[in-house]
Every structure is written in structure tokens, then in C-alpha cells.
């Protein structure tokens, strides 16, 4: 687990990263509650966007490794690509899960009304993995960190809007309502709605399993080893 | 690596089909739950993209589709994926077996039939093109191997040629030595012995006879020497004479031949190459060039012989080296030398061959 | 006036920066299109279709990020890779910096106008007063360029300056209350109205649309004053940075 330990150290060693990783989730706790929509406080509705951003920020570390030739050196070291990738991803997911815990349980302490906090936490964790996997698949197409980050940022804007995280899906035209299902953000939005109104646990399981399926697809696509 | 190209289109078809299924889902009335079908198929497809999965993995596709048949019509369209995979692996009968599902599909089964059929065709096409590629590659490999062998053989032959000429030279030397020994040796030795005896003989008549004998022997050996030399002088032109001869009898244009150094240091097979170079260059000039003057310069130093042929013609820039010059290049390389060609100002050919030390 | 001969290349460098083109032209086009699809049915209290307001906001929001390219060029030419080359050239470096600024402003105004043309002719949004709109867009572009340059001059690490400029863009969008309503107190009220270039320009254009010329000019002039003040700050910081 050496790689895991150093991946964690590397993320926390960078001050900008540390600020980015702690300030924003904490800020999310204090955002106000909306009138009518969204049903959860704004911070929780928008936390998904933040997870997407953090996902790409963490995943670009792998891209950096590729650019600096770390992957090439690892290829001749007695470390398999699987070990490298899995331990890095594990470290990143630990960080993301910690943030989810801060947001959800900090919200309880602050006194936000979260309906079913533990399930909300589960939903966020599922979405964290999906976000990390999508970011991993995304960076596998790029060589340059900045380009991939900027383009992914634009992509985030699009899928967040089309998935119904910023605008309630009810006011979409019918076609867009159907198209929205393609995006993982739609399932997060559905899950958030379920947290408030949901009764049937099967629906919640369906939402989580879809997020996990996205995770698997993107990990399969993104786990290719690229050596330049 | 060459196999990438058809694979690109095969993977493209796989992902396009997933796109088609998503489109069907969007325009259809299916529930959100049936979207899982598409995601599961996407997983299988991306696995196929990453890894070469065994043929039985098709069962997974069929099973997934079968699970969702009660819920959504899309699963019938999704059966195109296993049809394609089976056809791709050459299991055409098995893939036709999936066509049976047409009898169970409620809606649009005629459309579905055409969709299956074209999927099947593309699968078969991909199978054939993949197979052809393997054949072509094998063929190309064999061709390449044959070409390498030919080149190898050419070099071997040239080396054998060189050593044969070396052997011939040694044998010729041997023959000359024995000829000289046989025909001149006895008489000259006899004459020398007779002269030594002559000093000790007092009797003048006896001495007179002996002197006559010496005279006869010397006369005979002089004749023998002349005969031997005459017999051994080749009737063909050799060495520098051959080059001069070629230049002399080439009547189309003026050839200015200059030579320097010790011509004897150049061995016979090297003369052969130099001769071939000159002939090839002059033929090329006569055939392709508008040159009027050709300068030929042959320099022999202690370690190399250099032949330089320069004309004043104009050649098209992009004319490439012909097979004659190429084979000369190989020959000169096999002797450890080089042959270079420059077309900047007229045609310039420089052939450099190292001389063998000690003959 | 040797600087003039460099203008051509500055423009070429800007036009060839595909990422900026993508972020400031293609993405807004896509977003405006999607929003206009989503919001096509809803109408505000005044009877104007809701996506008119949205398109206006979008065009102005992306002007907040107009400074990025100028920032990049200035940093690249005057502080980083090209520094020594530029300083050996026989022209006034200050003038060169100004020429980059002016080119950048022109470039982002052009992008803004392209967006307006697209929205008018493809999405059918009617811009009431083109001249006023372009004037406000220019003010926004110049303001954000000046702000970005202030960041570049005052922060040592370029990366941090870049982050700050992003924060400037996103921050004022958030403060304008476009993502979620801001809490009610003096600080947020101020930055939600007169302290926020985005809301100022939106208000100004809306006032102009309702023919309240005086109010519109007043709001635009606040922007102008901010530009003048920040320009002086930028000049001082920039001069010190050069030494």
C-alpha cells in the first residue's frame, strides 16, 4: 500500500489542493435552503457539481504522472499497472468519501434538514465513484492536463444543466427529459429527489446501481495504460 | 499493429449500435429501469474493446437481452450484438439461430429482420476482412523473407567471385613458377655449371667444346624464355589497358582519361569492377544524357584506388538510381569500398575501393 | 509605432488559441441553445420570454472571463518564455502591453457580438439596442481584462493569478444570485446590485430596453469609473512589476 500512502500524501501536500478540497465542501454546508426547488438545501443540490470538479482534479494527477514519465518508470518497476491504478483510485476515493462525510454529517450538526442523512451519504459515495471513473475515462483521451481540465469543465456545465441538477427536470421539454437519463447527473438528481420523497427502497437501489454501472463502464475505458 | 484498421471499424460498429439503442430508448416509452440493459451492454462492449473475449462470452449478451425481453422491446434490437459477435468469429449458423427470436418479438419484426440481416452481413464481412488481413500479412512476410535471402545470396556470390579470382591468381603464379623452372631452370643451371668448369680446363679443344655447349644452352633458354612469355601473355586487354581500350573505342563523345599511381597494385577482380563502372557510366551517358565531354580520372594510391567519372550533361533532378548502378554499389560494398553518385552539376560517379595489402 | 507591426501576430495568436475560442464562443453557444430549448415555454412577469433574459445574462457572463487570453499573452511575453526576446526588441514594451490589451478587448467584444448575432438569427432573440449592448459588452471586457492583469501583476505565481481570475468570474456570477439566492444583508445586497459588474450591466441594458436612458447611463458610468480607477491601480502595479 505504499502507492496508496504516497498518493494521499501528495494530495494533501499541495496547499491549493488542500484549500480546494476542504473549503468548498464546508461552504456547501452553509448554503441556504431554496424556496420550492430544490428540495434539499442548495449546498446539497450543488455538491454533485463539486464532486465532479474534485474528481477531475484528482484524476489529472494521473495525467501528470503520464506526462512526467512516472508511468514509464513504473512499467519497469516491480509494480503492476493494476496496483498503481487501484491504489491511486483508492486514495482518491477515500478523499472523496471523507468530503461526503463532512458535508452530510456537518450538515446534521449545523441543523440542515436532510430527511435521510445516511442514505444521502450513500448516494453521494456512489456518485463519487462514478465521477472519479468518468474523469479517469476522460483523461485517457488527453495528453495535456490543462486542455483536458478546461474541456471537462465545459462538459460538466453541460451535463449538469442537461441532467437537471441546476434546473428542475420538470420544466424540460419532453425530448430533453428523455435525453437527460443518459447523464449520470440525472441519476444523482433523481436520488436527491428520492431522499426527500422516496418510499420504495428498490428505486433507491436502482439509482445507486446505475451510478455503479457508469463507474464500471468508465473504469474499463479509462484503465488503459498509456505510455508516451 | 496492422490489424488495427478493421478492428477500428468493428469497435466503431459496436459503439454505434449502443448509440442506436440509446436513441431507441429516448424515442421509446421504456421505463428508466430498462436503461440498465443499455448500460450492461455498454459494459460488455467496452470489455470487448479492451480485451479479446472468448466466444462463449456472447452468452452473457444473450442472457442480458433475454432478461429484459419482458420489459422492453429494445432487447430484441440489442440481440444484434451477439449476432454480430458470432458472425465475426465465423460461427454463422449459431448467429442465424438468434434470428428465431424474431418470432417472439411483438412489434416491427419485419424491420427487425432487416436489421439482423445487415448486422449479420457486416459481421461476416468483418470476419472475412480480418482473415484476409492475416493472409496478406503472411504473404508479405514471406515475400520479404525471400527478398532478404536473395540479397544474402548475391553478396555471397560476389564474395565467392572475389576469392575465386584470388585463387586463380595464385595458381597462375604457381604455373609461371613451374614453367620457368622446367624450361629455363635446367638450361641456365647447366650453363652456369659449364662456365664454372670452363675456368679449370686447360685443354683448349675441350674448352672450346664446353663454351659451345654454354652458348647453345643460353640460346635455347633465351628462346624458351621468349616462348614462355609469349605463351603466357594474354590476348585480351587487361587492367588499365582495358580501360583505355574502352575509352578509345567509345566514339560518341570525347573521353579524357587520366591516370596516376601504380597500376599493378590493383588486382584483377578490382579491375573487373572498375571496368564495369566505366562501361555503365558511359552507357548511361550515351543513353540518357546530352553530355559532350566525359572526364575519367583513375588514381591509385598506396591504400585505395579511386575512379572518378564526370560528364557535363544536365540530368533531371528526380531521376533515380537504376538497377545497374545499384548492383555496382553492392559489388563495391562487398569489396569494402563505396560507390557514390551526384547529379548536381552533370553526372558524377565516384568509386573508391581499398587495395589489399601484400597482394 | 513599431508596435503596430506586432498587432497582426497578436491577433493571429489569439485566433489560434482554440481552447479560448471553445470556452468563450462554442460553449456559450451550446449553453444558450440548450437553455433556450429548456426555457422556451416560460415567460417572465413582464411578458418577455424567459430565455431572452437568459441569453443576455450568458453573453455578459462570458465577458467576465475575457481576461484570460490577455493575461496569458502578457505573462508569456513580458514575464516568462519570451521576456528576454521582447526586451531586446527596439520598441516600447509598455505600448506593446497596451496593444495586447486592446487586441484582447477587441477579440472578446467580437466574440460577444458573434454570440449576439447567433442568438438573434438562429434563436430569434431580439436585441432592442445593439449599440448600447455592444457598449456594455466593451465595458465588461475591458474591466475583466484590467482585473485579470491586476491579478497577474500582484501575485507572484501565475497559476494562482489564473485561479483568482476564475474566482473573479465565478464569484460575481454567484454573488449576482444566478445559482441560488444570496442571504439578505448589506454586504450581499451591495455585491448583488451596485457592487457587481454583471448585475450592473444587466440592469443597465434592461433600463435601456425600457427607455430609462438616465438610469442606464448612470449604471454604465459606474462601470466606467471602476475601469478608470482600476486602470490606474493596474498601471502602478505593472510599472513596479517590470522593475
mmCIF file of C-alpha atoms in Angstrom, chain A residues 141 175 178-179 181-182 186-187 190 206 209-210 213-214 216-217 219-225, chain B residues 15 22 24-33 35-36 39-40 42-43 46-47 49-51:
data_model
loop_
_atom_site.group_PDB
_atom_site.id
_atom_site.type_symbol
_atom_site.label_atom_id
_atom_site.label_comp_id
_atom_site.label_asym_id
_atom_site.label_seq_id
_atom_site.Cartn_x
_atom_site.Cartn_y
_atom_site.Cartn_z
ATOM 1 C CA UNK A 141 -8.047 10.666 -24.263
ATOM 2 C CA UNK A 175 -37.382 15.120 -25.555
ATOM 3 C CA UNK A 178 -35.703 11.561 -22.072
ATOM 4 C CA UNK A 179 -32.187 12.598 -23.112
ATOM 5 C CA UNK A 181 -31.413 9.984 -18.469
ATOM 6 C CA UNK A 182 -28.162 9.379 -20.352
ATOM 7 C CA UNK A 186 -29.727 12.884 -13.841
ATOM 8 C CA UNK A 187 -29.479 9.859 -11.571
ATOM 9 C CA UNK A 190 -33.281 11.577 -9.061
ATOM 10 C CA UNK A 206 -31.846 1.197 -8.908
ATOM 11 C CA UNK A 209 -26.781 0.592 -9.238
ATOM 12 C CA UNK A 210 -26.992 2.783 -12.351
ATOM 13 C CA UNK A 213 -22.720 0.677 -13.769
ATOM 14 C CA UNK A 214 -21.432 4.029 -15.046
ATOM 15 C CA UNK A 216 -17.679 0.141 -14.190
ATOM 16 C CA UNK A 217 -18.008 1.266 -17.825
ATOM 17 C CA UNK A 219 -13.172 2.310 -15.347
ATOM 18 C CA UNK A 220 -12.981 -0.253 -18.132
ATOM 19 C CA UNK A 221 -12.482 2.508 -20.682
ATOM 20 C CA UNK A 222 -10.176 4.627 -18.543
ATOM 21 C CA UNK A 223 -7.893 1.948 -17.157
ATOM 22 C CA UNK A 224 -5.841 1.560 -20.331
ATOM 23 C CA UNK A 225 -2.173 2.048 -19.728
ATOM 24 C CA UNK B 15 -20.348 1.512 -30.016
ATOM 25 C CA UNK B 22 -29.855 4.726 -26.646
ATOM 26 C CA UNK B 24 -34.358 3.822 -29.391
ATOM 27 C CA UNK B 25 -34.659 4.246 -25.653
ATOM 28 C CA UNK B 26 -35.053 8.016 -25.952
ATOM 29 C CA UNK B 27 -37.747 7.930 -28.592
ATOM 30 C CA UNK B 28 -39.487 4.943 -26.993
ATOM 31 C CA UNK B 29 -41.710 4.669 -23.983
ATOM 32 C CA UNK B 30 -39.480 2.409 -21.914
ATOM 33 C CA UNK B 31 -39.020 2.882 -18.208
ATOM 34 C CA UNK B 32 -35.877 4.141 -16.549
ATOM 35 C CA UNK B 33 -35.199 0.609 -15.340
ATOM 36 C CA UNK B 35 -31.883 1.828 -19.311
ATOM 37 C CA UNK B 36 -29.862 -0.636 -17.233
ATOM 38 C CA UNK B 39 -25.583 0.156 -19.545
ATOM 39 C CA UNK B 40 -24.954 -3.578 -19.111
ATOM 40 C CA UNK B 42 -22.137 -0.968 -22.798
ATOM 41 C CA UNK B 43 -20.052 -2.726 -20.152
ATOM 42 C CA UNK B 46 -16.219 -1.882 -23.633
ATOM 43 C CA UNK B 47 -14.837 -5.138 -22.252
ATOM 44 C CA UNK B 49 -12.933 -3.206 -26.823
ATOM 45 C CA UNK B 50 -10.292 -3.629 -24.163
ATOM 46 C CA UNK B 51 -9.781 -7.398 -24.177
#
